[in-house]
mmCIF file of C-alpha atoms in Angstrom:
data_model
loop_
_atom_site.group_PDB
_atom_site.id
_atom_site.type_symbol
_atom_site.label_atom_id
_atom_site.label_comp_id
_atom_site.label_asym_id
_atom_site.label_seq_id
_atom_site.Cartn_x
_atom_site.Cartn_y
_atom_site.Cartn_z
ATOM 1 C CA MET L 1 46.273 72.570 -2.553
ATOM 2 C CA LYS L 2 43.812 70.696 -0.350
ATOM 3 C CA GLU L 3 40.914 72.105 -2.290
ATOM 4 C CA TYR L 4 42.484 70.876 -5.551
ATOM 5 C CA VAL L 5 42.945 67.331 -4.237
ATOM 6 C CA LEU L 6 39.340 67.220 -2.978
ATOM 7 C CA LEU L 7 37.949 68.376 -6.304
ATOM 8 C CA SER L 8 40.078 65.823 -8.148
ATOM 9 C CA PHE L 9 38.816 62.978 -5.897
ATOM 10 C CA LEU L 10 35.172 63.956 -6.424
ATOM 11 C CA ALA L 11 35.647 64.108 -10.159
ATOM 12 C CA LEU L 12 37.239 60.648 -10.146
ATOM 13 C CA CYS L 13 34.303 59.116 -8.169
ATOM 14 C CA SER L 14 31.789 60.651 -10.548
ATOM 15 C CA ALA L 15 33.642 59.294 -13.539
ATOM 16 C CA LYS L 16 33.589 55.695 -12.152
ATOM 17 C CA SER L 17 29.938 55.647 -11.125
ATOM 18 C CA PHE L 18 28.586 56.771 -14.461
ATOM 19 C CA PRO L 19 29.612 53.677 -16.489
ATOM 20 C CA MET L 20 28.186 51.306 -13.822
ATOM 21 C CA LYS L 21 24.811 53.028 -13.977
ATOM 22 C CA SER L 22 24.843 52.967 -17.760
ATOM 23 C CA LYS L 23 25.630 49.233 -17.776
ATOM 24 C CA TYR L 24 22.718 48.456 -15.409
ATOM 25 C CA MET L 25 20.317 50.511 -17.501
ATOM 26 C CA ALA L 26 21.548 48.829 -20.656
ATOM 27 C CA THR L 27 20.878 45.346 -19.184
ATOM 28 C CA ASN L 28 17.330 46.343 -18.260
ATOM 29 C CA ASP L 29 16.778 47.690 -21.743
ATOM 30 C CA ILE L 30 17.849 44.347 -23.239
ATOM 31 C CA MET L 31 15.449 42.335 -20.997
ATOM 32 C CA LEU L 32 12.562 44.658 -21.782
ATOM 33 C CA LYS L 33 13.394 44.533 -25.449
ATOM 34 C CA ASP L 34 13.408 40.725 -25.412
ATOM 35 C CA MET L 35 9.944 40.598 -23.792
ATOM 36 C CA GLU L 36 8.454 42.955 -26.374
ATOM 37 C CA ASP L 37 7.050 41.812 -29.658
ATOM 38 C CA ASP L 38 9.368 42.691 -32.536
ATOM 39 C CA ASP L 39 7.301 43.473 -35.610
ATOM 40 C CA ASP L 40 10.368 43.679 -37.809
ATOM 41 C CA ASP L 41 11.631 40.175 -36.864
ATOM 42 C CA ASP L 42 9.857 37.465 -38.820
ATOM 43 C CA ASP L 43 11.519 34.653 -36.810
ATOM 44 C CA ASN L 44 10.345 36.117 -33.503
ATOM 45 C CA ASN L 45 13.437 35.074 -31.561
ATOM 46 C CA ALA L 46 12.516 36.981 -28.402
ATOM 47 C CA LEU L 47 13.027 35.117 -25.134
ATOM 48 C CA PHE L 48 9.347 35.543 -24.180
ATOM 49 C CA PRO L 49 7.527 36.116 -27.503
ATOM 50 C CA ILE L 50 4.097 37.686 -27.281
ATOM 51 C CA LYS L 51 1.721 37.766 -30.201
ATOM 52 C CA ARG L 52 0.196 41.158 -30.839
ATOM 53 C CA GLU L 53 -3.279 39.764 -31.353
ATOM 54 C CA SER L 54 -3.381 38.581 -27.732
ATOM 55 C CA PRO L 55 -5.550 40.949 -25.684
ATOM 56 C CA THR L 56 -3.336 40.534 -22.616
ATOM 57 C CA PRO L 57 0.097 38.984 -22.317
ATOM 58 C CA PRO L 58 0.255 35.644 -20.451
ATOM 59 C CA PRO L 59 1.663 35.850 -16.923
ATOM 60 C CA PHE L 60 5.279 34.992 -16.419
ATOM 61 C CA GLN L 61 5.498 32.084 -13.909
ATOM 62 C CA MET L 62 8.781 32.067 -12.070
ATOM 63 C CA PHE L 63 7.826 28.871 -10.143
ATOM 64 C CA PRO L 64 5.635 25.817 -11.041
ATOM 65 C CA VAL L 65 1.930 25.943 -10.166
ATOM 66 C CA CYS L 66 1.030 24.432 -6.776
ATOM 67 C CA PRO L 67 -2.507 24.065 -5.395
ATOM 68 C CA PHE L 68 -3.362 26.669 -2.764
ATOM 69 C CA GLY L 69 -2.330 25.559 0.719
ATOM 70 C CA CYS L 70 -0.368 22.556 -0.548
ATOM 71 C CA GLN L 71 3.369 22.072 -0.636
ATOM 72 C CA CYS L 72 5.047 21.043 -3.870
ATOM 73 C CA SER L 73 8.596 19.787 -4.258
ATOM 74 C CA LEU L 74 10.355 17.344 -6.587
ATOM 75 C CA ARG L 75 7.084 16.344 -8.301
ATOM 76 C CA VAL L 76 5.448 15.610 -4.929
ATOM 77 C CA VAL L 77 2.211 17.436 -4.054
ATOM 78 C CA GLN L 78 1.486 17.341 -0.326
ATOM 79 C CA CYS L 79 -2.084 18.398 0.554
ATOM 80 C CA SER L 80 -2.878 16.407 3.704
ATOM 81 C CA ASP L 81 -4.740 17.785 6.744
ATOM 82 C CA LEU L 82 -6.160 20.833 4.951
ATOM 83 C CA GLY L 83 -9.894 20.177 5.279
ATOM 84 C CA LEU L 84 -10.269 19.819 1.494
ATOM 85 C CA THR L 85 -13.676 18.733 0.211
ATOM 86 C CA SER L 86 -12.512 17.971 -3.337
ATOM 87 C CA ILE L 87 -9.335 17.184 -5.222
ATOM 88 C CA PRO L 88 -7.456 20.384 -6.192
ATOM 89 C CA SER L 89 -7.840 21.337 -9.852
ATOM 90 C CA ASN L 90 -4.393 22.725 -10.654
ATOM 91 C CA ILE L 91 -2.093 19.825 -9.813
ATOM 92 C CA PRO L 92 1.050 19.911 -12.036
ATOM 93 C CA LEU L 93 0.765 17.308 -14.787
ATOM 94 C CA ASP L 94 4.224 15.856 -14.134
ATOM 95 C CA THR L 95 3.376 15.036 -10.481
ATOM 96 C CA ARG L 96 4.563 11.643 -9.273
ATOM 97 C CA LEU L 97 3.001 11.513 -5.785
ATOM 98 C CA ILE L 98 -0.137 13.166 -4.392
ATOM 99 C CA ASP L 99 -0.818 13.080 -0.659
ATOM 100 C CA LEU L 100 -4.450 13.937 0.153
ATOM 101 C CA GLN L 101 -4.751 12.107 3.463
ATOM 102 C CA ASN L 102 -6.885 13.345 6.351
ATOM 103 C CA ASN L 103 -9.233 15.604 4.417
ATOM 104 C CA LYS L 104 -12.998 15.638 3.789
ATOM 105 C CA ILE L 105 -13.113 14.572 0.140
ATOM 106 C CA LYS L 106 -16.398 12.790 -0.662
ATOM 107 C CA GLU L 107 -16.060 12.089 -4.362
ATOM 108 C CA ILE L 108 -13.563 11.625 -7.176
ATOM 109 C CA LYS L 109 -15.055 13.010 -10.367
ATOM 110 C CA GLU L 110 -14.254 11.965 -13.916
ATOM 111 C CA ASN L 111 -11.755 14.748 -14.644
ATOM 112 C CA ASP L 112 -10.256 15.258 -11.172
ATOM 113 C CA LEU L 113 -7.125 13.293 -12.099
ATOM 114 C CA LYS L 114 -7.151 13.899 -15.823
ATOM 115 C CA GLY L 115 -3.749 14.250 -17.499
ATOM 116 C CA LEU L 116 -1.708 12.934 -14.558
ATOM 117 C CA SER L 117 -0.086 10.256 -16.697
ATOM 118 C CA SER L 118 3.142 10.238 -14.653
ATOM 119 C CA LEU L 119 1.459 9.673 -11.283
ATOM 120 C CA TYR L 120 3.069 6.846 -9.274
ATOM 121 C CA ALA L 121 1.298 7.055 -5.904
ATOM 122 C CA LEU L 122 -2.049 8.471 -4.734
ATOM 123 C CA PHE L 123 -2.841 8.649 -1.008
ATOM 124 C CA LEU L 124 -6.498 9.260 -0.111
ATOM 125 C CA ASN L 125 -6.585 7.649 3.329
ATOM 126 C CA ASN L 126 -8.977 8.974 5.951
ATOM 127 C CA ASN L 127 -11.379 10.990 3.843
ATOM 128 C CA LYS L 128 -15.138 10.617 3.298
ATOM 129 C CA LEU L 129 -15.042 8.988 -0.115
ATOM 130 C CA SER L 130 -18.258 7.225 -1.053
ATOM 131 C CA LYS L 131 -18.212 7.679 -4.833
ATOM 132 C CA ILE L 132 -15.520 7.265 -7.491
ATOM 133 C CA HIS L 133 -16.400 7.867 -11.139
ATOM 134 C CA PRO L 134 -15.829 4.785 -13.356
ATOM 135 C CA LYS L 135 -13.438 6.826 -15.538
ATOM 136 C CA ALA L 136 -11.640 8.633 -12.737
ATOM 137 C CA PHE L 137 -8.458 6.553 -13.104
ATOM 138 C CA GLN L 138 -8.323 6.325 -16.897
ATOM 139 C CA SER L 139 -5.325 8.694 -17.205
ATOM 140 C CA LEU L 140 -3.252 6.978 -14.514
ATOM 141 C CA LYS L 141 -1.344 4.525 -16.681
ATOM 142 C CA LYS L 142 1.681 4.413 -14.363
ATOM 143 C CA LEU L 143 -0.042 4.387 -10.966
ATOM 144 C CA ARG L 144 1.548 1.791 -8.675
ATOM 145 C CA ARG L 145 0.207 2.632 -5.211
ATOM 146 C CA LEU L 146 -3.381 3.562 -4.407
ATOM 147 C CA TYR L 147 -4.412 4.050 -0.767
ATOM 148 C CA LEU L 148 -8.163 4.339 -0.138
ATOM 149 C CA SER L 149 -8.300 3.133 3.473
ATOM 150 C CA HIS L 150 -10.581 4.671 6.109
ATOM 151 C CA ASN L 151 -13.302 5.929 3.782
ATOM 152 C CA GLN L 152 -16.950 5.068 3.071
ATOM 153 C CA LEU L 153 -16.756 3.035 -0.138
ATOM 154 C CA ILE L 154 -19.323 0.243 -0.431
ATOM 155 C CA GLU L 155 -17.624 -1.667 -3.265
ATOM 156 C CA ILE L 156 -14.312 -1.974 -5.056
ATOM 157 C CA PRO L 157 -13.879 0.948 -7.506
ATOM 158 C CA SER L 158 -14.335 -0.083 -11.123
ATOM 159 C CA ASN L 159 -11.695 0.231 -13.846
ATOM 160 C CA LEU L 160 -8.738 0.305 -11.482
ATOM 161 C CA PRO L 161 -5.366 0.970 -13.158
ATOM 162 C CA LYS L 162 -3.832 -2.284 -14.409
ATOM 163 C CA SER L 163 -0.408 -1.026 -13.361
ATOM 164 C CA LEU L 164 -1.171 -1.149 -9.618
ATOM 165 C CA ALA L 165 1.295 -2.942 -7.353
ATOM 166 C CA GLU L 166 -0.392 -2.007 -4.075
ATOM 167 C CA LEU L 167 -4.080 -1.407 -3.348
ATOM 168 C CA ARG L 168 -5.252 -0.633 0.177
ATOM 169 C CA ILE L 169 -8.968 -0.294 0.808
ATOM 170 C CA HIS L 170 -8.902 -1.085 4.534
ATOM 171 C CA ASP L 171 -11.718 0.063 6.825
ATOM 172 C CA ASN L 172 -14.460 1.022 4.397
ATOM 173 C CA LYS L 173 -18.011 -0.282 3.988
ATOM 174 C CA VAL L 174 -17.313 -2.804 1.248
ATOM 175 C CA LYS L 175 -19.949 -5.535 1.260
ATOM 176 C CA LYS L 176 -19.443 -6.713 -2.275
ATOM 177 C CA VAL L 177 -16.551 -7.678 -4.543
ATOM 178 C CA GLN L 178 -18.010 -7.767 -8.024
ATOM 179 C CA LYS L 179 -17.001 -10.142 -10.800
ATOM 180 C CA ASP L 180 -13.814 -9.115 -12.666
ATOM 181 C CA ALA L 181 -13.156 -6.409 -10.066
ATOM 182 C CA PHE L 182 -9.405 -6.922 -10.490
ATOM 183 C CA LYS L 183 -9.281 -8.255 -14.045
ATOM 184 C CA GLY L 184 -6.063 -7.477 -15.898
ATOM 185 C CA MET L 185 -4.098 -6.555 -12.777
ATOM 186 C CA MET L 186 -1.047 -8.737 -13.343
ATOM 187 C CA SER L 187 1.494 -7.090 -11.060
ATOM 188 C CA LEU L 188 -0.409 -6.513 -7.813
ATOM 189 C CA HIS L 189 1.835 -7.272 -4.847
ATOM 190 C CA VAL L 190 -0.450 -6.224 -1.982
ATOM 191 C CA LEU L 191 -4.241 -6.243 -1.710
ATOM 192 C CA GLU L 192 -5.447 -4.986 1.691
ATOM 193 C CA MET L 193 -9.220 -5.291 2.234
ATOM 194 C CA SER L 194 -9.477 -5.692 6.005
ATOM 195 C CA ALA L 195 -12.057 -4.149 8.352
ATOM 196 C CA ASN L 196 -14.906 -4.261 5.838
ATOM 197 C CA PRO L 197 -18.312 -5.903 6.516
ATOM 198 C CA LEU L 198 -17.585 -8.516 3.848
ATOM 199 C CA HIS L 199 -19.354 -11.893 3.952
ATOM 200 C CA ASN L 200 -18.418 -14.922 1.864
ATOM 201 C CA ASP L 201 -21.482 -14.519 -0.329
ATOM 202 C CA GLY L 202 -20.446 -10.920 -0.988
ATOM 203 C CA ILE L 203 -17.530 -12.187 -3.080
ATOM 204 C CA GLU L 204 -18.994 -12.935 -6.501
ATOM 205 C CA PRO L 205 -17.669 -15.950 -8.447
ATOM 206 C CA GLY L 206 -14.864 -14.763 -10.700
ATOM 207 C CA ALA L 207 -14.103 -11.708 -8.575
ATOM 208 C CA PHE L 208 -10.383 -12.530 -8.568
ATOM 209 C CA GLU L 209 -10.092 -13.988 -12.064
ATOM 210 C CA GLY L 210 -7.590 -12.544 -14.510
ATOM 211 C CA MET L 211 -5.229 -11.139 -11.870
ATOM 212 C CA VAL L 212 -1.933 -11.915 -10.159
ATOM 213 C CA VAL L 213 -1.453 -10.961 -6.507
ATOM 214 C CA TYR L 214 1.053 -12.100 -3.877
ATOM 215 C CA HIS L 215 -0.272 -10.732 -0.566
ATOM 216 C CA VAL L 216 -3.984 -10.673 0.343
ATOM 217 C CA ARG L 217 -5.333 -9.565 3.696
ATOM 218 C CA ILE L 218 -9.055 -9.735 4.511
ATOM 219 C CA ALA L 219 -8.927 -9.564 8.293
ATOM 220 C CA GLU L 220 -11.570 -8.158 10.662
ATOM 221 C CA ALA L 221 -14.371 -8.992 8.233
ATOM 222 C CA LYS L 222 -17.363 -11.359 8.503
ATOM 223 C CA LEU L 223 -15.986 -14.410 6.709
ATOM 224 C CA THR L 224 -17.131 -17.818 7.954
ATOM 225 C CA SER L 225 -14.790 -19.823 5.709
ATOM 226 C CA ILE L 226 -11.720 -19.337 3.542
ATOM 227 C CA PRO L 227 -12.924 -17.540 0.371
ATOM 228 C CA LYS L 228 -13.069 -19.582 -2.809
ATOM 229 C CA GLY L 229 -11.298 -18.605 -6.001
ATOM 230 C CA LEU L 230 -8.515 -16.435 -4.648
ATOM 231 C CA PRO L 231 -5.550 -16.118 -7.060
ATOM 232 C CA SER L 232 -3.281 -19.167 -7.124
ATOM 233 C CA SER L 233 -0.249 -16.852 -7.161
ATOM 234 C CA LEU L 234 -0.557 -16.106 -3.423
ATOM 235 C CA TYR L 235 2.516 -16.073 -1.188
ATOM 236 C CA GLU L 236 0.668 -14.662 1.842
ATOM 237 C CA LEU L 237 -2.955 -14.993 2.914
ATOM 238 C CA HIS L 238 -4.142 -13.283 6.106
ATOM 239 C CA LEU L 239 -7.713 -13.911 7.312
ATOM 240 C CA ASP L 240 -7.304 -13.095 11.005
ATOM 241 C CA HIS L 241 -10.176 -11.868 13.197
ATOM 242 C CA ASN L 242 -13.020 -13.413 11.208
ATOM 243 C CA LYS L 243 -15.614 -16.074 12.052
ATOM 244 C CA ILE L 244 -14.053 -19.017 10.226
ATOM 245 C CA THR L 245 -15.112 -22.284 11.887
ATOM 246 C CA GLY L 246 -12.967 -24.833 10.049
ATOM 247 C CA VAL L 247 -10.482 -25.618 7.297
ATOM 248 C CA GLU L 248 -11.563 -28.120 4.673
ATOM 249 C CA LEU L 249 -9.491 -30.145 2.236
ATOM 250 C CA GLU L 250 -10.284 -27.946 -0.755
ATOM 251 C CA ASP L 251 -9.781 -24.592 0.975
ATOM 252 C CA LEU L 252 -6.029 -24.377 0.320
ATOM 253 C CA ILE L 253 -5.643 -26.630 -2.702
ATOM 254 C CA ARG L 254 -5.034 -23.722 -5.121
ATOM 255 C CA TYR L 255 -2.161 -22.101 -3.227
ATOM 256 C CA LYS L 256 0.865 -24.299 -3.776
ATOM 257 C CA ASP L 257 3.285 -21.366 -3.407
ATOM 258 C CA LEU L 258 1.775 -20.087 -0.149
ATOM 259 C CA GLN L 259 4.405 -19.212 2.460
ATOM 260 C CA ARG L 260 2.421 -17.425 5.204
ATOM 261 C CA LEU L 261 -1.081 -18.265 6.383
ATOM 262 C CA GLY L 262 -2.863 -16.174 8.989
ATOM 263 C CA LEU L 263 -5.968 -17.715 10.577
ATOM 264 C CA GLY L 264 -5.603 -16.410 14.113
ATOM 265 C CA ASN L 265 -8.526 -15.103 16.167
ATOM 266 C CA ASN L 266 -11.232 -17.118 14.451
ATOM 267 C CA LYS L 267 -13.536 -19.919 15.652
ATOM 268 C CA ILE L 268 -11.760 -22.861 14.051
ATOM 269 C CA LYS L 269 -12.612 -26.147 15.732
ATOM 270 C CA GLU L 270 -11.206 -28.589 13.226
ATOM 271 C CA ILE L 271 -8.708 -28.772 10.368
ATOM 272 C CA GLU L 272 -9.422 -31.612 7.966
ATOM 273 C CA ASN L 273 -6.613 -34.123 7.564
ATOM 274 C CA GLY L 274 -4.615 -33.403 4.413
ATOM 275 C CA SER L 275 -5.534 -29.707 4.236
ATOM 276 C CA PHE L 276 -1.916 -28.588 4.681
ATOM 277 C CA ALA L 277 -0.584 -31.055 2.110
ATOM 278 C CA SER L 278 -1.590 -28.568 -0.600
ATOM 279 C CA ILE L 279 0.788 -25.903 0.724
ATOM 280 C CA PRO L 280 4.208 -27.655 0.833
ATOM 281 C CA SER L 281 6.160 -24.366 0.739
ATOM 282 C CA ILE L 282 4.505 -22.880 3.841
ATOM 283 C CA ARG L 283 6.874 -21.186 6.300
ATOM 284 C CA GLU L 284 4.517 -19.679 8.874
ATOM 285 C CA ILE L 285 1.040 -20.616 10.142
ATOM 286 C CA HIS L 286 -1.023 -18.607 12.634
ATOM 287 C CA LEU L 287 -3.814 -20.498 14.405
ATOM 288 C CA GLU L 288 -3.759 -18.744 17.770
ATOM 289 C CA ASN L 289 -6.962 -17.825 19.598
ATOM 290 C CA ASN L 290 -9.182 -20.482 18.054
ATOM 291 C CA LYS L 291 -11.031 -23.531 19.395
ATOM 292 C CA LEU L 292 -8.725 -26.357 18.336
ATOM 293 C CA LYS L 293 -8.660 -29.379 20.651
ATOM 294 C CA LYS L 294 -5.543 -30.949 19.157
ATOM 295 C CA VAL L 295 -2.462 -30.098 17.137
ATOM 296 C CA PRO L 296 -3.487 -29.915 13.455
ATOM 297 C CA PRO L 297 -2.565 -33.018 11.442
ATOM 298 C CA GLY L 298 0.039 -32.883 8.698
ATOM 299 C CA LEU L 299 2.583 -30.534 10.295
ATOM 300 C CA PRO L 300 5.501 -33.033 10.188
ATOM 301 C CA GLU L 301 5.204 -33.247 6.389
ATOM 302 C CA LEU L 302 5.744 -29.500 5.988
ATOM 303 C CA LYS L 303 9.506 -29.492 5.460
ATOM 304 C CA TYR L 304 9.869 -25.705 5.361
ATOM 305 C CA LEU L 305 7.545 -24.796 8.225
ATOM 306 C CA GLN L 306 9.419 -22.664 10.760
ATOM 307 C CA VAL L 307 6.683 -20.934 12.805
ATOM 308 C CA ILE L 308 3.419 -22.392 14.103
ATOM 309 C CA PHE L 309 1.295 -20.409 16.570
ATOM 310 C CA LEU L 310 -1.229 -22.520 18.510
ATOM 311 C CA HIS L 311 -1.526 -20.593 21.744
ATOM 312 C CA SER L 312 -4.878 -19.839 23.348
ATOM 313 C CA ASN L 313 -6.717 -22.870 22.002
ATOM 314 C CA HIS L 314 -8.169 -25.965 23.719
ATOM 315 C CA VAL L 315 -5.288 -28.352 23.024
ATOM 316 C CA SER L 316 -5.077 -30.845 25.897
ATOM 317 C CA LYS L 317 -2.461 -33.259 24.541
ATOM 318 C CA VAL L 318 0.713 -33.037 22.447
ATOM 319 C CA GLY L 319 2.034 -36.203 20.827
ATOM 320 C CA VAL L 320 5.686 -37.012 20.264
ATOM 321 C CA ASN L 321 5.216 -36.931 16.451
ATOM 322 C CA ASP L 322 2.841 -33.979 16.187
ATOM 323 C CA PHE L 323 5.538 -31.590 14.920
ATOM 324 C CA CYS L 324 8.505 -33.638 13.710
ATOM 325 C CA SER L 325 8.651 -36.365 11.079
ATOM 326 C CA THR L 326 9.833 -39.891 11.772
ATOM 327 C CA GLY L 327 12.231 -42.200 10.010
ATOM 328 C CA SER L 328 14.315 -40.938 7.108
ATOM 329 C CA ARG L 329 12.109 -37.934 6.386
ATOM 330 C CA GLN L 330 13.902 -34.784 7.477
ATOM 331 C CA LYS L 331 12.819 -31.189 7.713
ATOM 332 C CA LYS L 332 14.594 -28.723 5.442
ATOM 333 C CA SER L 333 14.157 -25.945 8.013
ATOM 334 C CA LEU L 334 14.081 -26.304 11.791
ATOM 335 C CA TYR L 335 11.312 -24.706 13.824
ATOM 336 C CA ARG L 336 12.227 -21.350 15.269
ATOM 337 C CA GLY L 337 8.865 -20.687 16.893
ATOM 338 C CA ILE L 338 6.209 -22.986 18.387
ATOM 339 C CA SER L 339 3.703 -21.377 20.757
ATOM 340 C CA LEU L 340 1.500 -23.575 22.934
ATOM 341 C CA PHE L 341 0.826 -21.421 25.963
ATOM 342 C CA GLY L 342 -2.762 -20.782 26.993
ATOM 343 C CA ASN L 343 -3.776 -24.409 26.346
ATOM 344 C CA PRO L 344 -4.941 -27.003 28.937
ATOM 345 C CA VAL L 345 -2.026 -29.309 28.110
ATOM 346 C CA LYS L 346 0.102 -30.638 30.941
ATOM 347 C CA TYR L 347 3.471 -29.452 29.767
ATOM 348 C CA TRP L 348 5.353 -31.726 32.200
ATOM 349 C CA GLU L 349 3.872 -34.771 30.436
ATOM 350 C CA VAL L 350 5.173 -33.753 27.000
ATOM 351 C CA GLN L 351 8.157 -35.894 25.982
ATOM 352 C CA PRO L 352 11.409 -34.044 25.192
ATOM 353 C CA ALA L 353 11.641 -35.797 21.808
ATOM 354 C CA THR L 354 8.484 -33.971 20.737
ATOM 355 C CA PHE L 355 10.625 -30.946 19.848
ATOM 356 C CA ARG L 356 13.582 -32.766 18.312
ATOM 357 C CA CYS L 357 13.364 -30.694 15.121
ATOM 358 C CA VAL L 358 13.365 -27.323 16.859
ATOM 359 C CA LEU L 359 16.197 -24.813 16.543
ATOM 360 C CA GLY L 360 16.588 -24.475 20.316
ATOM 361 C CA ARG L 361 14.719 -24.653 23.591
ATOM 362 C CA THR L 362 13.928 -20.937 23.443
ATOM 363 C CA SER L 363 11.963 -21.565 20.265
ATOM 364 C CA VAL L 364 9.202 -23.378 22.176
ATOM 365 C CA HIS L 365 6.786 -21.193 24.136
ATOM 366 C CA PHE L 366 4.890 -23.441 26.512
ATOM 367 C CA GLY L 367 4.048 -22.050 29.919
ATOM 368 C CA ASN L 368 1.338 -23.124 32.309
ATOM 369 C CA PHE L 369 -2.328 -23.181 31.481
ATOM 370 C CA ARG L 370 -4.166 -20.568 33.508
ATOM 371 C CA LYS L 371 -7.916 -20.173 33.585
#
């Protein structure tokens, strides 16, 4: 009896396993059949059709192509810190961001970025770039952010994408900004050109014509005066750590919408009376670490001015009306920051009414003068 039950159980197991194996084999047969070329089917409806005249069938790519050593995800190609000497050649055409920072790339050739019409951001910081082909960016119709800082470029690349919103070319060897270098760039928010050996005469007349930009920074350069002909659209202008010796009446006359002005760490001795009248919307002025002997004239007329940095100058006297207007004229915004420390002014001689238009006593940074 036991032998009969055992034989029956084995027969039952064999009967169940056979259909499962047949089903698996049948599925494989269907996949293989779909990948083969069907001579009898004129419509060629196979899932992976292969033409018979092809010498070898094309490879089946389960995953998108990614340059060797890089990481690709969600249309982002990350190739930083790989020691690359050139831009990879097989970047997916639908890429939106390419990170090539911290490599050894010396040149961008004409076709290195060809076909990348969806590219939004290109990071090339900290390479050895000294040459960019004039047509290198011609395919990048949607590029918004281009970072070229910490390279060896000697001039602004030509034919930059008109779509750019942010261009950073900090710490290169730029000595010249050629005429029409930014022509047609009507939506540039940030232009960062600091830490370049750029003199005033290196900026050709018309270099900034035909463009709109809101934030310009040319710090740590070799400027001896505020550059002429910057775009009138400016909201922020930062020229810190230069060799500017003074501010003249015409220097700021174009920038009626200017809200932040950075002139700290220069050699400014004098600011011509009326210079600030051209910038009535100014909110913040940096004049620290200069050689001013008095508080600049015209501050009380700036109704929206909230921050003025004058520390580390040679100011020896502060008048009662140097910061606040008199009579019926009222400031729209109270000061929230006035710095006067590091000046030879006797703070105990300053009248309390001098800071009558300040938000609070903590907004004034005075301190003792120490040699």
